[in-house]
mmCIF file of C-alpha atoms in Angstrom:
data_model
loop_
_atom_site.group_PDB
_atom_site.id
_atom_site.type_symbol
_atom_site.label_atom_id
_atom_site.label_comp_id
_atom_site.label_asym_id
_atom_site.label_seq_id
_atom_site.Cartn_x
_atom_site.Cartn_y
_atom_site.Cartn_z
ATOM 1 C CA MET A 1 27.986 -29.078 79.352
ATOM 2 C CA ILE A 2 24.705 -27.641 77.292
ATOM 3 C CA MET A 3 22.737 -31.272 76.424
ATOM 4 C CA TYR A 4 19.217 -30.451 75.800
ATOM 5 C CA LYS A 5 17.427 -26.762 74.455
ATOM 6 C CA ILE A 6 14.012 -25.655 74.961
ATOM 7 C CA VAL A 7 12.422 -22.897 72.763
ATOM 8 C CA LEU A 8 9.748 -20.356 74.437
ATOM 9 C CA LEU A 9 7.517 -17.910 72.539
ATOM 10 C CA ARG A 10 5.030 -15.401 73.732
ATOM 11 C CA HIS A 11 2.344 -14.635 70.998
ATOM 12 C CA GLY A 12 2.143 -12.056 68.577
ATOM 13 C CA GLU A 13 0.675 -8.784 69.011
ATOM 14 C CA SER A 14 -3.203 -9.093 69.675
ATOM 15 C CA SER A 15 -5.899 -6.483 69.858
ATOM 16 C CA TRP A 16 -5.794 -5.586 73.119
ATOM 17 C CA ASN A 17 -2.122 -5.157 73.221
ATOM 18 C CA LYS A 18 -2.754 -2.490 70.806
ATOM 19 C CA LEU A 19 -5.184 -1.232 72.818
ATOM 20 C CA ASN A 20 -3.121 -1.125 75.992
ATOM 21 C CA ARG A 21 -5.686 -3.662 77.902
ATOM 22 C CA PHE A 22 -5.513 -5.649 80.076
ATOM 23 C CA THR A 23 -5.832 -9.206 78.716
ATOM 24 C CA GLY A 24 -5.444 -12.108 80.803
ATOM 25 C CA TRP A 25 -8.051 -14.701 80.303
ATOM 26 C CA HIS A 26 -9.919 -12.662 77.597
ATOM 27 C CA ASP A 27 -9.317 -14.360 74.084
ATOM 28 C CA VAL A 28 -8.432 -12.230 71.539
ATOM 29 C CA GLU A 29 -7.584 -11.869 68.490
ATOM 30 C CA LEU A 30 -3.709 -11.428 66.880
ATOM 31 C CA THR A 31 -3.743 -8.081 65.152
ATOM 32 C CA GLU A 32 -2.446 -8.124 61.454
ATOM 33 C CA ASN A 33 1.093 -6.912 63.177
ATOM 34 C CA GLY A 34 0.871 -9.990 65.295
ATOM 35 C CA LYS A 35 0.562 -12.359 62.454
ATOM 36 C CA LYS A 36 3.847 -10.952 60.448
ATOM 37 C CA GLU A 37 5.890 -10.993 64.134
ATOM 38 C CA ALA A 38 4.878 -14.644 64.277
ATOM 39 C CA GLN A 39 6.198 -15.334 60.843
ATOM 40 C CA TYR A 40 9.095 -13.242 61.986
ATOM 41 C CA ALA A 41 9.645 -15.212 64.441
ATOM 42 C CA ALA A 42 9.351 -18.509 62.025
ATOM 43 C CA GLU A 43 12.187 -17.538 59.624
ATOM 44 C CA ILE A 44 14.457 -16.561 62.882
ATOM 45 C CA LEU A 45 13.976 -20.234 64.024
ATOM 46 C CA LYS A 46 13.902 -21.079 60.440
ATOM 47 C CA LYS A 47 17.489 -19.503 59.876
ATOM 48 C CA GLU A 48 18.673 -21.561 63.128
ATOM 49 C CA LYS A 49 17.629 -24.729 61.629
ATOM 50 C CA PHE A 50 14.819 -25.416 64.479
ATOM 51 C CA PHE A 51 13.835 -28.591 64.289
ATOM 52 C CA PHE A 52 10.803 -29.474 66.740
ATOM 53 C CA ASN A 53 9.021 -33.095 67.537
ATOM 54 C CA GLU A 54 6.102 -31.380 69.710
ATOM 55 C CA ALA A 55 4.798 -28.239 71.089
ATOM 56 C CA HIS A 56 2.199 -26.742 73.884
ATOM 57 C CA THR A 57 0.542 -24.007 73.815
ATOM 58 C CA SER A 58 -2.510 -22.187 75.798
ATOM 59 C CA VAL A 59 -6.108 -22.798 75.191
ATOM 60 C CA LEU A 60 -6.202 -18.567 74.453
ATOM 61 C CA LYS A 61 -6.268 -18.196 70.733
ATOM 62 C CA ARG A 62 -4.008 -15.577 70.460
ATOM 63 C CA ALA A 63 -1.221 -18.029 71.330
ATOM 64 C CA ILE A 64 -2.924 -21.119 68.976
ATOM 65 C CA ASN A 65 -2.407 -19.165 65.919
ATOM 66 C CA THR A 66 0.966 -17.776 66.844
ATOM 67 C CA LEU A 67 2.004 -21.402 67.063
ATOM 68 C CA TRP A 68 -0.152 -22.347 63.587
ATOM 69 C CA ASN A 69 1.887 -19.213 62.301
ATOM 70 C CA VAL A 70 4.996 -20.392 63.168
ATOM 71 C CA MET A 71 4.316 -24.160 62.303
ATOM 72 C CA CYS A 72 3.226 -23.232 58.841
ATOM 73 C CA ASN A 73 6.249 -21.055 58.206
ATOM 74 C CA LEU A 74 8.112 -23.830 59.049
ATOM 75 C CA ASN A 75 6.723 -25.820 56.935
ATOM 76 C CA GLN A 76 5.735 -28.245 60.374
ATOM 77 C CA THR A 77 1.954 -28.044 60.544
ATOM 78 C CA TRP A 78 2.269 -32.235 61.325
ATOM 79 C CA LEU A 79 3.653 -31.489 64.769
ATOM 80 C CA PRO A 80 1.344 -32.711 67.846
ATOM 81 C CA VAL A 81 0.549 -29.842 69.711
ATOM 82 C CA LYS A 82 -0.986 -30.494 73.428
ATOM 83 C CA LYS A 83 -3.495 -26.979 74.352
ATOM 84 C CA THR A 84 -3.719 -26.664 78.078
ATOM 85 C CA TRP A 85 -5.311 -24.301 80.396
ATOM 86 C CA ARG A 86 -2.210 -24.207 82.469
ATOM 87 C CA LEU A 87 -0.012 -22.140 79.838
ATOM 88 C CA ASN A 88 -2.636 -19.252 79.445
ATOM 89 C CA GLU A 89 -1.713 -16.012 80.917
ATOM 90 C CA ARG A 90 -2.088 -15.137 84.197
ATOM 91 C CA HIS A 91 -5.905 -13.879 84.968
ATOM 92 C CA TYR A 92 -5.947 -10.088 85.749
ATOM 93 C CA GLY A 93 -9.496 -10.184 87.823
ATOM 94 C CA ALA A 94 -11.543 -7.094 88.185
ATOM 95 C CA LEU A 95 -8.836 -5.417 85.453
ATOM 96 C CA GLU A 96 -9.236 -7.597 82.623
ATOM 97 C CA GLY A 97 -10.207 -5.187 79.583
ATOM 98 C CA LEU A 98 -9.402 -2.719 81.325
ATOM 99 C CA ASN A 99 -6.534 0.077 80.119
ATOM 100 C CA LYS A 100 -3.951 0.343 81.356
ATOM 101 C CA ASP A 101 -3.192 3.608 81.605
ATOM 102 C CA GLU A 102 -6.750 4.677 82.783
ATOM 103 C CA THR A 103 -6.045 2.189 85.492
ATOM 104 C CA MET A 104 -2.787 3.646 86.842
ATOM 105 C CA LEU A 105 -5.010 7.264 87.275
ATOM 106 C CA LYS A 106 -7.576 5.245 89.239
ATOM 107 C CA TYR A 107 -5.020 3.004 91.655
ATOM 108 C CA GLY A 108 -1.908 4.771 91.451
ATOM 109 C CA GLU A 109 1.275 4.321 89.420
ATOM 110 C CA LYS A 110 2.761 2.051 92.006
ATOM 111 C CA LYS A 111 -0.400 -0.420 93.055
ATOM 112 C CA VAL A 112 -0.846 -0.757 89.147
ATOM 113 C CA ILE A 113 3.079 -2.062 88.432
ATOM 114 C CA ALA A 114 2.898 -4.241 91.753
ATOM 115 C CA TRP A 115 -0.486 -5.732 90.087
ATOM 116 C CA ARG A 116 1.200 -6.290 86.635
ATOM 117 C CA ARG A 117 5.170 -7.091 87.317
ATOM 118 C CA SER A 118 5.448 -8.353 91.119
ATOM 119 C CA PHE A 119 5.839 -11.970 92.330
ATOM 120 C CA TYR A 120 3.159 -11.444 95.108
ATOM 121 C CA ALA A 121 1.068 -8.658 94.058
ATOM 122 C CA ILE A 122 -2.755 -10.315 93.274
ATOM 123 C CA PRO A 123 -4.975 -8.082 91.267
ATOM 124 C CA PRO A 124 -8.254 -7.040 92.153
ATOM 125 C CA LYS A 125 -10.934 -10.381 92.237
ATOM 126 C CA ILE A 126 -14.015 -10.486 90.031
ATOM 127 C CA GLN A 127 -16.876 -12.212 91.295
ATOM 128 C CA LYS A 128 -18.276 -15.646 90.155
ATOM 129 C CA THR A 129 -21.190 -13.728 89.161
ATOM 130 C CA ASP A 130 -19.306 -11.657 86.720
ATOM 131 C CA ILE A 131 -19.589 -12.683 83.290
ATOM 132 C CA ARG A 132 -15.891 -12.586 82.852
ATOM 133 C CA PHE A 133 -15.684 -15.641 85.393
ATOM 134 C CA PRO A 134 -13.651 -18.369 82.870
ATOM 135 C CA GLY A 135 -16.062 -21.149 84.384
ATOM 136 C CA TYR A 136 -18.930 -20.247 81.939
ATOM 137 C CA ASP A 137 -16.464 -20.863 79.507
ATOM 138 C CA ILE A 138 -17.046 -24.297 77.878
ATOM 139 C CA ARG A 139 -12.837 -24.772 77.478
ATOM 140 C CA TYR A 140 -13.269 -25.001 80.706
ATOM 141 C CA SER A 141 -16.055 -27.092 81.853
ATOM 142 C CA HIS A 142 -14.162 -30.216 82.743
ATOM 143 C CA LEU A 143 -12.004 -27.922 85.723
ATOM 144 C CA ASP A 144 -13.844 -28.183 89.185
ATOM 145 C CA VAL A 145 -14.721 -24.618 89.612
ATOM 146 C CA LYS A 146 -12.109 -23.752 92.649
ATOM 147 C CA ASN A 147 -9.604 -24.318 90.415
ATOM 148 C CA ILE A 148 -11.021 -21.640 88.214
ATOM 149 C CA PRO A 149 -9.132 -18.547 89.054
ATOM 150 C CA VAL A 150 -10.681 -15.227 89.637
ATOM 151 C CA GLY A 151 -7.675 -13.368 89.823
ATOM 152 C CA GLU A 152 -3.734 -14.223 89.970
ATOM 153 C CA SER A 153 -0.274 -13.173 91.218
ATOM 154 C CA LEU A 154 2.523 -14.588 89.140
ATOM 155 C CA GLU A 155 3.120 -16.971 92.705
ATOM 156 C CA LEU A 156 -0.348 -18.382 91.863
ATOM 157 C CA THR A 157 0.577 -18.743 88.125
ATOM 158 C CA VAL A 158 3.763 -20.591 88.875
ATOM 159 C CA LYS A 159 1.716 -23.069 90.512
ATOM 160 C CA ARG A 160 -0.609 -24.161 88.121
ATOM 161 C CA VAL A 161 1.807 -23.717 85.155
ATOM 162 C CA ILE A 162 4.825 -25.957 86.943
ATOM 163 C CA PRO A 163 2.397 -29.207 87.648
ATOM 164 C CA TYR A 164 2.185 -29.043 83.725
ATOM 165 C CA TRP A 165 6.191 -28.745 83.170
ATOM 166 C CA LYS A 166 6.775 -31.691 85.426
ATOM 167 C CA LYS A 167 4.286 -33.864 84.243
ATOM 168 C CA ILE A 168 4.043 -33.384 80.658
ATOM 169 C CA ILE A 169 6.908 -31.435 79.567
ATOM 170 C CA LEU A 170 9.699 -32.680 81.520
ATOM 171 C CA PRO A 171 9.291 -36.628 80.827
ATOM 172 C CA GLN A 172 9.401 -35.531 76.761
ATOM 173 C CA LEU A 173 12.665 -33.534 77.597
ATOM 174 C CA LYS A 174 14.084 -36.615 79.225
ATOM 175 C CA LYS A 175 13.825 -38.376 75.895
ATOM 176 C CA ASN A 176 15.408 -35.681 74.072
ATOM 177 C CA LYS A 177 12.284 -34.353 72.312
ATOM 178 C CA LYS A 178 13.068 -30.614 70.540
ATOM 179 C CA ILE A 179 10.121 -28.488 71.961
ATOM 180 C CA LEU A 180 8.473 -25.613 71.328
ATOM 181 C CA ILE A 181 6.554 -23.960 74.185
ATOM 182 C CA VAL A 182 4.322 -20.546 72.461
ATOM 183 C CA ALA A 183 2.189 -19.304 75.428
ATOM 184 C CA HIS A 184 1.662 -15.882 77.187
ATOM 185 C CA GLY A 185 4.229 -13.490 78.863
ATOM 186 C CA ASN A 186 3.136 -14.450 82.513
ATOM 187 C CA SER A 187 3.135 -18.221 81.654
ATOM 188 C CA LEU A 188 6.469 -18.049 80.626
ATOM 189 C CA ARG A 189 7.838 -16.015 83.291
ATOM 190 C CA ALA A 190 6.572 -18.349 85.321
ATOM 191 C CA LEU A 191 7.843 -21.135 83.911
ATOM 192 C CA ILE A 192 11.362 -19.192 83.687
ATOM 193 C CA GLN A 193 11.362 -18.169 87.620
ATOM 194 C CA TYR A 194 10.977 -21.436 88.508
ATOM 195 C CA LEU A 195 13.366 -23.026 86.686
ATOM 196 C CA LYS A 196 16.230 -20.529 86.754
ATOM 197 C CA LYS A 197 15.246 -19.952 90.851
ATOM 198 C CA ILE A 198 14.768 -16.142 90.135
ATOM 199 C CA ASP A 199 13.701 -14.443 93.210
ATOM 200 C CA SER A 200 11.067 -12.484 93.818
ATOM 201 C CA ASN A 201 12.284 -9.464 93.539
ATOM 202 C CA ASN A 202 14.554 -10.302 90.560
ATOM 203 C CA ILE A 203 11.838 -11.860 88.254
ATOM 204 C CA GLU A 204 10.182 -7.993 88.272
ATOM 205 C CA LYS A 205 12.438 -7.328 85.976
ATOM 206 C CA LEU A 206 12.098 -9.763 83.426
ATOM 207 C CA ASN A 207 9.611 -9.043 80.959
ATOM 208 C CA ILE A 208 8.603 -11.319 77.889
ATOM 209 C CA PRO A 209 8.265 -9.436 74.203
ATOM 210 C CA THR A 210 6.417 -10.230 71.958
ATOM 211 C CA ALA A 211 6.947 -13.159 69.355
ATOM 212 C CA ILE A 212 11.072 -12.890 70.176
ATOM 213 C CA PRO A 213 12.158 -16.759 70.444
ATOM 214 C CA ILE A 214 13.861 -17.447 73.430
ATOM 215 C CA ILE A 215 16.089 -20.482 74.174
ATOM 216 C CA LEU A 216 15.969 -21.900 77.438
ATOM 217 C CA GLU A 217 19.522 -24.336 77.851
ATOM 218 C CA PHE A 218 19.938 -27.589 80.159
ATOM 219 C CA ASN A 219 22.542 -29.195 81.190
ATOM 220 C CA LYS A 220 22.222 -33.523 81.260
ATOM 221 C CA GLU A 221 21.234 -33.664 84.905
ATOM 222 C CA LEU A 222 17.789 -31.225 83.067
ATOM 223 C CA ILE A 223 19.072 -28.030 85.403
ATOM 224 C CA ALA A 224 18.223 -25.113 83.639
ATOM 225 C CA GLN A 225 21.540 -23.517 82.817
ATOM 226 C CA LYS A 226 21.098 -20.113 80.967
ATOM 227 C CA TYR A 227 18.238 -18.530 78.974
ATOM 228 C CA TYR A 228 18.676 -16.108 75.944
ATOM 229 C CA PHE A 229 16.657 -14.141 73.342
ATOM 230 C CA LEU A 230 16.977 -14.975 69.192
ATOM 231 C CA THR A 231 16.889 -11.862 67.313
#
């Protein structure tokens, strides 16, 4: 018996999605199409009469602005919003900013697909002296430098996402709060992988499209039963 639901949403198309670049923690804007995608997601949720008590997002503006567009179009801008680095996209290390097709030509298709899709593969790491290292960004100044990633697998992404789920989101779900999570392809894959206990091979097949709402259903024991896309 389904008792609880949460809504997951990947951000709308970003400027680097459009340019086919590895984005990771780099902070890029939504495209005009990305804003329209967010508005369309809101229309779907409105049609299904979704009403929320709170929202969670990353500290990256493509997710924050997607959430804002959704809340505006749902007329729920008053919602309390929690932002956390733990919902950021996985960090793509030295690949960040590189074109994906050009990276395949350099490293080979098999290796790049593993970096993008597999559970364990870690992309080439950046040095902490690299200007792209998040430790130089004021929004991460409260973190121990040892906890700031220089390149992550999906497995490592799971390890930072799930503590936030357990400590912050799950207690609210237990109170039957209606929750919206707007994040990124891999942070959402990490959450679904953990909750649905998807093995390391099958998780490679899970793709999260931009701005298509995902409904995740739980039974009364708060065990995830199924998830599906709203279109």
